[in-house]
Amino acid sequence: NAGVTQTPKFQVLKTGQSMTLQCAQDMNHEYMSWYRQDPGMGLRLIHYSVGAGITDQGEVPNGYNVSRSTTEDFPLRLLSAAPSQTSVYFCASSYTPRQAKEKLFFGSGTQLSVL
Amino acid sequence: DAKTTQPTSMDCAEGRAANLPCNHSTISGNEYVYWYRQIHSQGPQYIIHGLKNNETNEMASLIITEDRKSSTLILPHATLRDTAVYYCIVRVADDYKLSFGAGTTVTVRA
């Protein structure tokens, strides 16, 4: 199994450009989420989804859109990139967070720079 | 979710036990304690979790005080590959908004 796959690994954008960060999991997980990590800081939740067709906002949703049309994929869209969105982005999934035993599986991250 | 307090950093000698403390004095009865770690530039990795009993798995042991206001993650024989940022998190089982603080940067030295 590939686990959680994120693409691309690195991306440089100019201010105002748009792009989509891809996240896919092959574990049939219900729950998927996006985090951002700024230098020297912990991870902050952007958006999450508890199943296909269902999304909700996390701590820092502004400037980002998500959709969940399939169980496997959870893309993160930046509509108009800003330098403040320079960060490392992590996608994570779990079967369901409703049970205490469920742990999050993380992808390897996308390093995004907005100039 | 209850807040957690961890030391910013700590060093450990290779081959010795590493004891990582975490304070969560406002933890409620239905909140679990989770530990994750993040090795440089990688995504976080789950280590262990518990409610009130001590727990052990192949990676580490988790000791939770009787009043549940603090816990300690124990890496029994630290190796250089255990150098990472360790996050202590408390949450209820059905909380979708898992939050990561700044964590403890653990450096294992030869």
Coordinates of C-alpha atoms in Angstrom, one line a residue:
Chain A
N1 CA 0.0 0.0 0.0
A2 CA 1.2 3.5 -0.8
G3 CA -0.5 5.1 2.2
V4 CA -1.0 8.8 1.9
T5 CA 0.5 10.3 -1.2
Q6 CA 1.0 14.0 -1.7
T7 CA 2.0 15.8 -4.9
P8 CA 3.9 17.9 -5.7
K9 CA 6.7 17.7 -3.1
F10 CA 7.9 21.2 -3.9
Q11 CA 6.1 24.2 -5.6
V12 CA 7.0 27.8 -6.1
L13 CA 4.2 30.2 -7.0
K14 CA 3.9 33.9 -7.7
T15 CA 1.5 36.0 -5.7
G16 CA -1.9 35.7 -7.1
Q17 CA -1.4 32.4 -8.9
S18 CA -3.7 29.5 -8.1
M19 CA -2.8 25.9 -7.7
T20 CA -4.1 22.6 -6.2
L21 CA -2.2 20.4 -3.8
Q22 CA -3.1 16.8 -4.3
C23 CA -3.6 14.2 -1.6
A24 CA -4.7 10.6 -2.1
Q25 CA -4.9 7.6 0.2
D26 CA -5.5 4.0 -0.6
M27 CA -6.5 2.8 2.8
N28 CA -10.2 3.4 2.5
H29 CA -10.1 6.0 5.2
E30 CA -13.2 8.0 5.9
Y31 CA -11.4 11.0 7.5
M32 CA -8.9 13.2 5.6
S33 CA -7.4 16.5 6.6
W34 CA -5.0 19.2 5.6
Y35 CA -2.5 20.9 7.9
R36 CA 0.1 23.6 7.4
Q37 CA 3.3 23.9 9.3
D38 CA 5.2 27.2 9.5
P39 CA 8.9 27.2 10.4
G40 CA 9.5 26.3 14.1
M41 CA 5.8 25.8 14.8
G42 CA 3.4 23.0 15.2
L43 CA 0.8 21.9 12.7
R44 CA -2.4 23.9 12.2
L45 CA -5.6 22.3 10.8
I46 CA -6.8 24.0 7.6
H47 CA -9.8 21.8 6.5
Y48 CA -11.0 18.3 7.1
S49 CA -13.5 15.8 5.7
V50 CA -15.3 13.0 7.4
G51 CA -16.4 11.3 4.2
A52 CA -17.1 11.9 0.5
G53 CA -19.2 15.0 0.0
I54 CA -18.5 16.3 3.5
T55 CA -16.0 19.0 4.4
D56 CA -15.5 21.4 7.3
Q57 CA -13.2 24.2 8.4
G58 CA -10.3 23.8 10.8
E59 CA -8.3 26.5 12.6
V60 CA -6.9 28.4 9.6
P61 CA -9.3 27.9 6.6
N62 CA -9.1 31.4 5.0
G63 CA -7.5 31.4 1.5
Y64 CA -8.1 27.6 1.0
N65 CA -10.8 25.5 -0.6
V66 CA -11.4 21.8 -0.5
S67 CA -13.7 19.2 -1.9
R68 CA -14.1 15.5 -1.4
S69 CA -15.8 13.9 -4.4
T70 CA -14.3 10.5 -3.7
T71 CA -13.1 8.6 -0.6
E72 CA -9.6 8.5 -1.9
D73 CA -8.9 12.1 -2.9
F74 CA -8.9 15.3 -0.9
P75 CA -7.3 18.2 -2.9
L76 CA -6.5 21.6 -1.4
R77 CA -6.9 24.6 -3.6
L78 CA -5.2 28.0 -3.3
L79 CA -7.3 30.4 -5.3
S80 CA -5.0 33.4 -5.1
A81 CA -1.7 32.6 -3.5
A82 CA -0.2 35.0 -1.0
P83 CA 3.3 35.1 0.6
S84 CA 1.6 34.3 4.0
Q85 CA 0.7 30.9 2.5
T86 CA 4.4 29.9 2.3
S87 CA 4.5 26.8 4.4
V88 CA 4.8 23.1 4.4
Y89 CA 1.5 21.4 3.9
F90 CA 0.6 17.9 5.2
C91 CA -2.3 15.7 4.4
A92 CA -3.4 13.2 6.9
S93 CA -6.1 10.4 7.0
S94 CA -7.6 7.9 9.4
Y95 CA -10.4 5.4 9.1
T96 CA -12.4 7.4 11.6
P97 CA -11.5 9.6 14.4
R98 CA -14.5 8.6 16.4
Q99 CA -12.6 5.8 18.1
A100 CA -9.8 6.6 20.4
K101 CA -7.6 3.9 18.8
E102 CA -7.7 5.5 15.4
K103 CA -4.4 7.2 14.5
L104 CA -3.6 9.7 11.8
F105 CA -1.4 8.7 8.9
F106 CA 0.4 11.6 7.4
G107 CA 1.8 12.2 3.9
S108 CA 5.4 13.4 3.3
G109 CA 4.4 17.0 2.8
T110 CA 4.4 19.7 0.1
Q111 CA 6.8 22.6 0.5
L112 CA 5.2 25.7 -1.0
S113 CA 6.9 29.0 -1.5
V114 CA 4.9 32.0 -2.6
L115 CA 7.0 34.9 -4.0
Chain B
D1 CA -9.5 20.3 24.0
A2 CA -7.3 20.6 27.1
K3 CA -4.0 22.4 26.5
T4 CA -0.7 20.7 26.9
T5 CA 2.6 22.1 28.1
Q6 CA 5.9 20.5 27.0
P7 CA 9.5 21.6 27.4
T8 CA 10.9 23.3 24.3
S9 CA 13.9 21.0 24.0
M10 CA 15.8 18.2 25.6
D11 CA 18.9 16.2 25.0
C12 CA 19.4 12.5 25.6
A13 CA 22.4 10.1 25.4
E14 CA 22.2 7.3 22.9
G15 CA 21.3 4.0 24.5
R16 CA 19.8 5.7 27.6
A17 CA 16.1 6.1 28.3
A18 CA 14.5 9.3 27.2
N19 CA 11.7 10.6 29.5
L20 CA 9.5 13.3 27.8
P21 CA 7.1 15.1 30.2
C22 CA 3.8 16.6 29.3
N23 CA 1.5 18.6 31.5
H24 CA -2.3 18.6 30.8
S25 CA -3.8 19.9 34.0
T26 CA -7.2 20.8 32.5
I27 CA -7.7 17.4 30.9
S28 CA -11.3 16.1 31.2
G29 CA -12.4 12.6 31.9
N30 CA -13.1 11.6 28.3
E31 CA -9.9 13.0 26.8
Y32 CA -7.1 10.7 25.7
V33 CA -3.4 11.5 25.7
Y34 CA -1.7 10.9 22.3
W35 CA 1.9 11.2 21.3
Y36 CA 3.2 11.8 17.8
R37 CA 6.7 12.6 16.6
Q38 CA 8.0 14.3 13.6
I39 CA 11.4 13.5 12.2
H40 CA 13.0 16.3 10.2
S41 CA 10.9 17.3 7.2
Q42 CA 8.7 14.2 7.4
G43 CA 5.0 14.0 8.3
P44 CA 4.2 13.2 11.9
Q45 CA 4.1 9.6 13.1
Y46 CA 1.8 8.2 15.7
I47 CA 3.6 6.7 18.7
I48 CA 1.1 5.8 21.4
H49 CA -2.0 6.9 23.2
G50 CA -3.8 6.2 26.5
L51 CA -6.7 7.2 28.8
K52 CA -5.6 6.5 32.3
N53 CA -3.7 3.2 32.4
N54 CA 0.0 3.0 31.5
E55 CA 0.5 1.8 27.9
T56 CA 3.4 0.1 26.1
N57 CA 4.1 -0.8 22.5
E58 CA 7.0 -1.5 20.4
M59 CA 8.1 2.1 20.2
A60 CA 7.5 3.5 23.7
S61 CA 5.8 3.5 27.0
L62 CA 3.3 6.0 28.2
I63 CA 2.9 6.7 31.9
I64 CA -0.1 8.8 33.0
T65 CA -0.3 10.0 36.6
E66 CA -3.2 8.9 38.7
D67 CA -4.9 12.4 38.6
R68 CA -4.2 12.4 34.8
K69 CA -2.8 15.9 35.0
S70 CA 0.5 14.9 33.5
S71 CA 2.1 12.1 31.5
T72 CA 5.6 10.9 30.5
L73 CA 6.6 9.3 27.2
I74 CA 9.5 6.9 27.7
L75 CA 11.8 5.9 24.8
P76 CA 13.5 3.0 26.5
H77 CA 16.8 2.9 24.6
A78 CA 17.1 6.1 22.5
T79 CA 18.9 5.9 19.2
L80 CA 20.1 8.7 16.9
R81 CA 17.1 8.0 14.7
D82 CA 14.8 9.0 17.6
T83 CA 16.0 12.6 17.2
A84 CA 12.7 14.4 16.4
V85 CA 10.0 16.8 17.6
Y86 CA 7.6 15.0 20.0
Y87 CA 4.0 16.2 20.3
C88 CA 1.8 15.5 23.2
I89 CA -1.9 16.0 22.4
V90 CA -5.1 15.5 24.3
R91 CA -8.4 15.0 22.7
V92 CA -11.8 13.3 23.0
A93 CA -12.2 10.2 20.8
D94 CA -14.6 11.8 18.3
D95 CA -12.8 15.1 18.0
Y96 CA -12.1 15.7 14.4
K97 CA -9.9 18.8 15.1
L98 CA -6.7 17.3 16.3
S99 CA -4.3 20.1 17.3
F100 CA -0.5 20.0 17.4
G101 CA 1.4 22.5 19.5
A102 CA 5.1 23.3 19.2
G103 CA 6.2 20.0 20.8
T104 CA 9.6 19.1 22.4
T105 CA 12.6 18.9 20.2
V106 CA 14.6 15.9 21.3
T107 CA 18.2 15.5 20.3
V108 CA 19.8 12.1 20.9
R109 CA 23.6 12.5 21.1
A110 CA 26.2 9.7 20.5

